[in-house]
Amino acid sequence: MRVRVITMLFLLAVLLLTTGCNGSRELDEVAYVLTIGADIGEGGQLDLTYEIAIPRAMAGSEAAGKTDAKKSTRIVTITAPTLAEGRNLLNSVTGRAPNLSHVSTFVIGEKLARKGLKDFLGPTMRFREFRGSIDMVVVNGQAKDFIKQNSPEEVLAPRWFEAMFSSADETGYYLKTTLHEFYARLKNGSGSPYTSLMGINPLKGEGQPSGPAIPGEKTREYLPKDVPREEGNPATVIGAAVFKEDKMVGMLPSEETRMLAILLGNYPRGFMVVDDPLAPKHSINVNLRLGRKAKINVDILDGQAVINVDVFLEGEFTSNPSGINYESKEYTSLLEQQISQTVRQRMLQMLQRTQTWGADVVDFGYYVRPQFATDQEFKKLNWDAIFRKAEFNVFVTTEIRRAGLQRKTSPIRTEGE
Amino acid sequence: MSYQSGRMGMAEGIALVFVICFVTAFIGLPAEAIDTSGELGWFSVIIAGFSTMIMLFLLIYVFQRIPGDLFSVSKHLFGKPGAYVISAYYTVMFLALAALWIRQFAENTLLVALPSVNFQLAVGWYALGAAFIVYLGIENIARATYVILPFTVAGTLFVLGLLEPLYKPNYLSPWLGKGIGSALIKGGVLVGANAGSLLLAVLAESFQNVRTLKAAAVFGLGGSVLLKALSVLIFTMVFGASVAIEKTLPFFDMSRLIYLTRYVQRIESIFIILWVMVGVLAIAVSLYMGIYLITRLVNLPAMKPLIPTVTILIAQLSMIPPDIGTVFELQSILIRGYCNIGIYVIPLSLFAATLLKEKRGTKCASG
Amino acid sequence: MVNNAISKSYNFIKKLLLYHPPLNPSPFVLEETPEEKQVKSDQALNSLADSLRSLKALLRYAKRLSLFLTKVTTALREGQWSDRAEDLKAECQALEKQRAEFEPILFAYQSGRDETGERSLTTSLEENRRIIETLYHLPLNKDIIIREIDIAANPPVKAIAVFIDGMVDTKNLNLSVLQPLMLLGSGRRQLYDGDLVGHIIKKYLPSNQVQRANNFSQLQEGVNSGDTAIIFDGIAEAVLVNTKGWEHRSVEQPNTEPTVRGAQAGFTENLRTNTALIRTILRSSDLVTEMMKVGARSRTNVAILYLKSVANPQLVAEVKRRIQGIRTDYIDNSGSLMQFIEDQPGFLFPQSVSTERPDRVGAHLSEGRIALIVDGNPYIHVLPVSFFSFFHASEDFGLQTPVSNFMRVLRFLGTLISTVLPSLYIAISYFHVEAIPTQLLLSIAGSREEVPFPAWFEVLIMELSFELIREAGVRVPGMLGTTIGIVGAIVLGQAAVSARLVSPAVVVLIAITGLASFNIPEYRMASAIRLTRFILLLFSAVLGLVGLATALLWLTVILCSMKSFGMPYLVPVAPKTQAGFDVVIRGPVYRQENRPDALNSKDRKRQPHISRPWTKQQPVGKVEDEQ
């Protein structure tokens, strides 16, 4: 009897518990959204573009090799007032229940970014399927077009984004920017948010540099649209979008983004091309990296801030075509000065540009915090106003440590001698 | 006496105190601490722990002089009415904590783990989960807690450690936050989060000796307070105070942020196991305390028959607040107001009564 | 009232909810022994006991003397003096010899060492017999046989033969020891002249190996290793005849507990063979075999083995009490005996280690545990045990420390995998998809698209078919078993995947789980874990990780609440006791100084702090160099 009653109760419990009202879903009943794009739509609504995975393309051995990003995903664009409503409408479109927890990237159109992201960001921090580690990028153009035209070699589109950001440290031309970082800067006492900049390149090979070259530098700087290139995936990631509060105020091209990376301490390595100081028609290639984190020191006197920046770069020759023996001690310092000078000017250019936007993109305010004892005092300071009037002192020191695989350069033999 | 609570040693004492004090780190405590004291939140947690520990040591001093448990000691010092008042007070406190935690963990489950589960089922699940292990007795709860304790600590440290790339030390400054005075005062008020540690007094007889009590107070409370302070510290460093105070579930949000590689990310659900276990254990311990005190108070022969009744009542009680806002309000009334009487007033008065009695005793002896 | 299902269940629930005061007395808890608490017994008490012992010996001598005197008087009275003069003379000499041993100093010294076995034999046969009885804890110990014989001679020589049942070859003993001594002599021999022992050895014992022993430690060593000791009246010396003959090769390899590096002998159905197998490994006279009969009709012999000087006497008494308290008519299996005497027979987890390996039993006995042997069953149960003992294999201590630790960690990992992997998969795939890396998720989801069943059903049918294969492999006779296992696994798995009945991911998952479950060395523990897995599966299918976490917590609390013969099941972790260096991982062999604390054995120390004194000594051949 006892056993029978226990079995009865047990079965009853099983029946009650497995009625399916606990929200369990089979893996193949779910539509996995991998990327979300957002643009301004009609009447102030959002044009939300969802890139949804097609799991069938990923299964089994026969499909491998044939699959690419186009076949493994499909794209749906929905116009809705908010992200949440977009998810509702998506459910009506896909048949399967949408799940946003595998979203790896928010792609935001430039117009929306300039208008302000306050409304867009609303649900991202409250809803459990989004998380701070989602990458945020701004597209120089329409997010919808970008997602549609992006045809990476990876099997899945989000892997392209992830691979792209994990290789950001190869050049420093763009930065890995997460929602967490963006949001923290938006809310905390100082610092302006930034995201990396993407765009669709016309692939005509006719791109123009986005600004004048710094004297002494050979490298030119570009925005995604302007990179002179042809063929391949038109999606290009270069530069940074800078925000003031939640509105985008401007774009930093490649070289200036690299300066930002140096100041953020996020610059593992990258090539730099400068004029040969003694034979200016030649150029010298140096592979630079940060010797230590940039020393940043802010002095505030009577509401006037002086920001001292001390950057130390280490480098290695990668090319020295002129044949001048820069590997030797006396010539090296010449070259080092040249590099320091160029970097310094670039940095000042970037800082002044962001200063006119009023966007403290390096977050110098972060370094001011320890000078205050309490929150109230820090808030009274009003750092954003002070930043607009701040003075910059930038010191750059460069040390060429290695000379690559060649210990010196013999000049090319010429007939004239 | 079939409600004899069993015999427990140092390890069990440490584990019980740790789990009942640490559970608040999984719900609102870090955000609350930062909300009240700004960047100095981590310090106010330590202050709270420190003042609780002083009170515990005063109580242990009392128990050194007068052996027994809370009920018999307060009977000895204040007579029967006093003992009834004190025991009734702690009964309400523990049962209220149990109800609060059942509600909060049920809400958390709805929020982050099982969004479409039935609310009654979630509340019932936590109540059932706790009631079942209460049925097996405090000794076994304590031992199981001790088994799970290393995993709790390791899991928490793991999350805190993996966030290392996101640390921003300067977010800890301005280092005084909203001012040292407010940290001291509000930290003193935050002690309510450690109210559970008073179980040492309630169960004093079950522990082997005063040394066990002292060890449980120092290592159990001290350990949990240090780990809580570390969580608050890192929480501040990662989010900055302004974002941190927005979070309902700080621990969950921290575990969500972990991104090491493409493969080690989105691991927050693994830690669901951790906080569910700690939650159920804490609910069970406070439920046990409440029921134990009732049996002691009314002098019942056994406590087991009370378990289903009290659990059902507590589960019903926890469902009364209509929304999460009310729950937070009730929580701050409970933790900042009600619990503080239990932590400051009662131990101090017991201590004073003991001193008085001793003085009178020596006078009589000499005279 | 109608007696239907509803009213029955109503009554049941009412009975369940209403409070009944507990009827049973409080359960047995293994307490510390008084011996353990009190390190040294009182000096005064010791000397008192000594004098008591010597007084008793004197009393016995006096009795013997008076007996002799009555003999002499009857002989004189009945006028048979001439016939019995020789006899009486010899006896008188023996008495005188014994008196000589009562030299006060010598006597005090000897009797003080009565228990230790270091004393030498006396001339009195009775004394010798008494000492042997104390040494072997007779009549408690049923293994030891003392056989009285009279050797035909003039005067006849009284003697006893001492041997351990099962350790000696009975045929050999009968033919080459007892027969020549008892039958082949003649009444005219005069043995007491000169060297009696040498005489007997040379002339009357046709055995290939004979030794002389003059103290009890030699005698015990011989007897414990299968010799028969013959002690003669009036001679302070014994003869050890080689009669070794315990079961050798009829003993087979253990079937269910094979090891790579351990001993390869396994227990058999014969209780005597089994005790002898244990005694060949643990040759201590401290090892007591107590016999009991269980079952009103089957009258099955149950042997309780323990080391008298180590095992906790309370524990021994409790186990004996429980076995004596069994009322049943038939028992043939040690497993069913265990269910009669376990603390919590209703629980899944076994509360005693069952083994068919003598080396394993020996190791456990030497730690202070008790072994139970049921006649007719080759599985011997060792108790009390903790949860962690089930994951120790007998060869663990034979391998190097890091190697065996690696294997132990592997076993615990296997246990963990086998317990939670399927339920973790179900929980995550139903409720927490974010935890799976995107690409893995998509490939699992993709392979599931054509499967017509829900995931929990997939896991369940694969688990069930795995269990079917396992059970079939056991039941099918002989070589077919392995074939069925392999064919079943490969064909079923492959076919199920290609027929789109299950997804490949689930097949991999179940295969790993199944493999992991075979890592657990103890069969009953492996079965318990297997059942636990199904329960966890149910919980996680219902409430995801929340359900799984609750179930795991319940499991932990239940394990904490269990006791194995009064010893907490999760000792030494919960409750925390002084753990030896042998719980999950083990320390080096020479660091195993103490017996497990929780066993509360009489003697905590297993080996001295420095168990390798040679490391402190001068190495051989280096002495000259030092100068």
Tab-separated table of C-alpha atoms in Angstrom, chain B residues 64-286:
chain	number	residue	atom	x	y	z
B	64	GLN	CA	30.994	31.473	29.121
B	65	ARG	CA	29.553	32.597	32.444
B	66	ILE	CA	26.134	31.019	32.146
B	67	PRO	CA	26.021	27.770	30.214
B	68	GLY	CA	22.935	26.961	28.200
B	69	ASP	CA	21.287	28.207	25.058
B	70	LEU	CA	19.709	31.554	24.366
B	71	PHE	CA	16.395	30.632	25.950
B	72	SER	CA	17.790	29.272	29.189
B	73	VAL	CA	20.344	32.044	29.505
B	74	SER	CA	17.806	34.790	29.026
B	75	LYS	CA	15.514	32.974	31.456
B	76	HIS	CA	18.323	32.973	33.945
B	77	LEU	CA	19.018	36.662	33.453
B	78	PHE	CA	15.613	38.186	32.817
B	79	GLY	CA	13.202	35.630	34.132
B	80	LYS	CA	10.577	33.777	32.133
B	81	PRO	CA	8.827	36.778	30.525
B	82	GLY	CA	12.132	38.161	29.327
B	83	ALA	CA	13.094	34.825	27.841
B	84	TYR	CA	9.759	34.615	26.037
B	85	VAL	CA	10.109	38.093	24.599
B	86	ILE	CA	13.649	37.507	23.406
B	87	SER	CA	12.921	34.103	21.910
B	88	ALA	CA	9.770	35.347	20.231
B	89	TYR	CA	11.731	38.230	18.791
B	90	TYR	CA	14.345	35.928	17.256
B	91	THR	CA	11.670	33.516	16.042
B	92	VAL	CA	10.073	36.307	14.084
B	93	MET	CA	13.443	37.456	12.811
B	94	PHE	CA	14.518	34.072	11.486
B	95	LEU	CA	11.151	33.263	9.979
B	96	ALA	CA	11.013	36.692	8.354
B	97	LEU	CA	14.475	36.139	6.894
B	98	ALA	CA	13.361	32.756	5.581
B	99	ALA	CA	10.295	34.276	3.955
B	100	LEU	CA	12.326	37.132	2.491
B	101	TRP	CA	14.888	34.814	1.003
B	102	ILE	CA	12.309	32.412	-0.383
B	103	ARG	CA	10.707	35.338	-2.157
B	104	GLN	CA	13.959	36.808	-3.396
B	105	PHE	CA	15.355	33.543	-4.682
B	106	ALA	CA	12.075	32.738	-6.367
B	107	GLU	CA	12.167	36.161	-8.010
B	108	ASN	CA	15.763	35.632	-9.068
B	109	THR	CA	14.883	32.310	-10.572
B	110	LEU	CA	12.130	33.926	-12.581
B	111	LEU	CA	14.448	36.718	-13.566
B	112	VAL	CA	17.507	34.860	-14.722
B	113	ALA	CA	17.127	31.105	-14.749
B	114	LEU	CA	13.628	30.035	-15.680
B	115	PRO	CA	11.800	33.072	-17.056
B	116	SER	CA	8.613	31.239	-17.898
B	117	VAL	CA	8.216	29.157	-14.790
B	118	ASN	CA	5.091	29.554	-12.695
B	119	PHE	CA	5.712	31.915	-9.756
B	120	GLN	CA	3.955	29.662	-7.243
B	121	LEU	CA	6.034	26.750	-8.419
B	122	ALA	CA	9.253	28.697	-7.885
B	123	VAL	CA	8.247	29.762	-4.379
B	124	GLY	CA	7.008	26.274	-3.611
B	125	TRP	CA	10.192	24.746	-4.944
B	126	TYR	CA	12.426	26.751	-2.647
B	127	ALA	CA	10.122	26.110	0.290
B	128	LEU	CA	10.048	22.386	-0.440
B	129	GLY	CA	13.777	22.245	-1.061
B	130	ALA	CA	14.445	23.856	2.279
B	131	ALA	CA	11.762	21.959	4.193
B	132	PHE	CA	13.093	18.605	3.062
B	133	ILE	CA	16.571	19.235	4.384
B	134	VAL	CA	15.200	20.842	7.558
B	135	TYR	CA	13.495	17.525	8.093
B	136	LEU	CA	16.879	15.801	8.110
B	137	GLY	CA	18.093	17.970	10.977
B	138	ILE	CA	20.479	20.852	11.509
B	139	GLU	CA	23.448	18.553	12.054
B	140	ASN	CA	23.161	17.181	8.545
B	141	ILE	CA	22.433	20.605	7.061
B	142	ALA	CA	25.588	21.858	8.720
B	143	ARG	CA	27.662	18.991	7.423
B	144	ALA	CA	26.335	19.362	3.907
B	145	THR	CA	27.038	23.081	4.117
B	146	TYR	CA	30.562	22.276	5.107
B	147	VAL	CA	30.901	19.990	2.092
B	148	ILE	CA	29.568	22.670	-0.247
B	149	LEU	CA	31.452	25.539	1.377
B	150	PRO	CA	34.750	25.123	-0.507
B	151	PHE	CA	32.891	25.018	-3.811
B	152	THR	CA	31.017	28.205	-2.904
B	153	VAL	CA	34.189	30.043	-2.031
B	154	ALA	CA	36.065	28.679	-5.029
B	155	GLY	CA	33.192	29.501	-7.387
B	156	THR	CA	32.920	33.056	-6.103
B	157	LEU	CA	36.665	33.623	-6.298
B	158	PHE	CA	36.662	32.101	-9.783
B	159	VAL	CA	34.118	34.629	-11.016
B	160	LEU	CA	35.899	37.513	-9.320
B	161	GLY	CA	39.231	36.363	-10.730
B	162	LEU	CA	38.050	35.897	-14.297
B	163	LEU	CA	36.868	39.500	-14.391
B	164	GLU	CA	40.444	40.661	-13.959
B	165	PRO	CA	40.683	42.227	-17.469
B	166	LEU	CA	37.809	44.532	-16.553
B	167	TYR	CA	39.175	45.831	-13.268
B	168	LYS	CA	39.461	49.616	-13.128
B	169	PRO	CA	41.105	50.420	-9.806
B	170	ASN	CA	40.368	54.147	-9.978
B	171	TYR	CA	36.660	53.412	-9.867
B	172	LEU	CA	37.334	52.818	-6.170
B	173	SER	CA	38.072	56.489	-5.764
B	174	PRO	CA	37.000	59.051	-4.631
B	175	TRP	CA	38.059	56.748	-1.898
B	176	LEU	CA	35.699	58.060	0.732
B	177	GLY	CA	32.647	57.627	-1.448
B	178	LYS	CA	29.774	59.418	0.168
B	179	GLY	CA	31.914	60.260	3.183
B	180	ILE	CA	33.443	58.283	5.984
B	181	GLY	CA	30.715	59.253	8.409
B	182	SER	CA	27.963	57.828	6.269
B	183	ALA	CA	29.973	54.658	5.706
B	184	LEU	CA	30.433	54.195	9.429
B	185	ILE	CA	26.833	54.870	10.303
B	186	LYS	CA	25.288	53.036	7.394
B	187	GLY	CA	27.768	50.228	7.718
B	188	GLY	CA	26.641	49.864	11.277
B	189	VAL	CA	23.107	49.673	9.977
B	190	LEU	CA	23.975	47.132	7.295
B	191	VAL	CA	24.780	44.597	10.019
B	192	GLY	CA	21.281	43.254	9.551
B	193	ALA	CA	22.714	41.248	6.690
B	194	ASN	CA	24.727	39.332	9.263
B	195	ALA	CA	21.799	38.794	11.625
B	196	GLY	CA	21.765	35.112	10.814
B	197	SER	CA	25.008	34.641	12.686
B	198	LEU	CA	23.010	34.872	15.915
B	199	LEU	CA	22.171	31.228	15.346
B	200	LEU	CA	25.330	30.599	17.338
B	201	ALA	CA	23.543	31.883	20.403
B	202	VAL	CA	20.358	29.985	19.698
B	203	LEU	CA	22.157	26.710	19.178
B	204	ALA	CA	24.894	27.369	21.725
B	205	GLU	CA	24.228	24.112	23.528
B	206	SER	CA	24.734	22.013	20.424
B	207	PHE	CA	28.249	23.260	19.922
B	208	GLN	CA	30.944	21.483	21.812
B	209	ASN	CA	32.338	24.383	23.790
B	210	VAL	CA	32.959	28.100	23.849
B	211	ARG	CA	36.054	27.651	21.713
B	212	THR	CA	33.893	26.249	18.935
B	213	LEU	CA	31.596	29.247	19.193
B	214	LYS	CA	34.515	31.622	19.009
B	215	ALA	CA	35.991	29.848	16.002
B	216	ALA	CA	32.635	29.853	14.241
B	217	ALA	CA	32.260	33.580	14.923
B	218	VAL	CA	35.765	34.454	13.773
B	219	PHE	CA	36.131	32.188	10.762
B	220	GLY	CA	32.509	31.824	9.710
B	221	LEU	CA	31.461	35.423	10.053
B	222	GLY	CA	34.926	36.798	9.316
B	223	GLY	CA	35.325	34.668	6.212
B	224	SER	CA	31.935	35.514	4.819
B	225	VAL	CA	32.418	39.207	5.542
B	226	LEU	CA	35.808	39.240	3.848
B	227	LEU	CA	34.461	37.457	0.806
B	228	LYS	CA	31.473	39.788	0.691
B	229	ALA	CA	33.730	42.828	0.985
B	230	LEU	CA	35.928	41.462	-1.792
B	231	SER	CA	32.857	40.951	-3.979
B	232	VAL	CA	31.724	44.513	-3.340
B	233	LEU	CA	35.231	45.807	-4.018
B	234	ILE	CA	35.519	44.037	-7.343
B	235	PHE	CA	31.939	44.843	-8.201
B	236	THR	CA	32.770	48.526	-7.785
B	237	MET	CA	35.999	48.174	-9.744
B	238	VAL	CA	34.271	46.524	-12.675
B	239	PHE	CA	31.123	48.578	-13.022
B	240	GLY	CA	31.854	51.856	-11.283
B	241	ALA	CA	29.545	53.031	-8.542
B	242	SER	CA	26.959	54.631	-10.810
B	243	VAL	CA	26.312	51.477	-12.817
B	244	ALA	CA	26.743	49.177	-9.814
B	245	ILE	CA	23.807	50.625	-7.936
B	246	GLU	CA	21.540	49.809	-10.876
B	247	LYS	CA	22.048	46.058	-10.542
B	248	THR	CA	19.461	43.840	-8.932
B	249	LEU	CA	21.684	40.775	-8.899
B	250	PRO	CA	25.317	41.817	-8.662
B	251	PHE	CA	26.805	38.318	-8.641
B	252	PHE	CA	24.808	37.228	-11.642
B	253	ASP	CA	25.753	40.364	-13.534
B	254	MET	CA	29.399	39.816	-12.775
B	255	SER	CA	29.298	36.239	-13.983
B	256	ARG	CA	27.540	37.422	-17.145
B	257	LEU	CA	30.402	39.708	-18.010
B	258	ILE	CA	33.030	36.994	-18.143
B	259	TYR	CA	34.548	36.798	-21.583
B	260	LEU	CA	37.858	35.029	-21.878
B	261	THR	CA	37.722	33.539	-25.320
B	262	ARG	CA	35.070	32.600	-27.800
B	263	TYR	CA	34.592	29.377	-25.824
B	264	VAL	CA	34.735	30.691	-22.263
B	265	GLN	CA	31.883	33.155	-22.201
B	266	ARG	CA	28.221	33.232	-21.197
B	267	ILE	CA	28.964	30.887	-18.316
B	268	GLU	CA	26.580	32.540	-15.863
B	269	SER	CA	24.187	29.607	-15.894
B	270	ILE	CA	26.832	27.299	-14.434
B	271	PHE	CA	26.820	29.520	-11.374
B	272	ILE	CA	23.082	29.086	-11.023
B	273	ILE	CA	23.927	25.789	-9.311
B	274	LEU	CA	26.068	27.695	-6.829
B	275	TRP	CA	23.586	30.329	-5.794
B	276	VAL	CA	20.612	27.996	-5.750
B	277	MET	CA	22.470	25.681	-3.355
B	278	VAL	CA	23.544	28.515	-1.089
B	279	GLY	CA	20.057	29.999	-1.219
B	280	VAL	CA	18.276	26.779	-0.310
B	281	LEU	CA	20.756	26.134	2.489
B	282	ALA	CA	20.309	29.613	3.929
B	283	ILE	CA	16.538	29.362	3.743
B	284	ALA	CA	16.703	25.954	5.396
B	285	VAL	CA	18.941	27.174	8.202
B	286	SER	CA	16.786	30.181	9.014
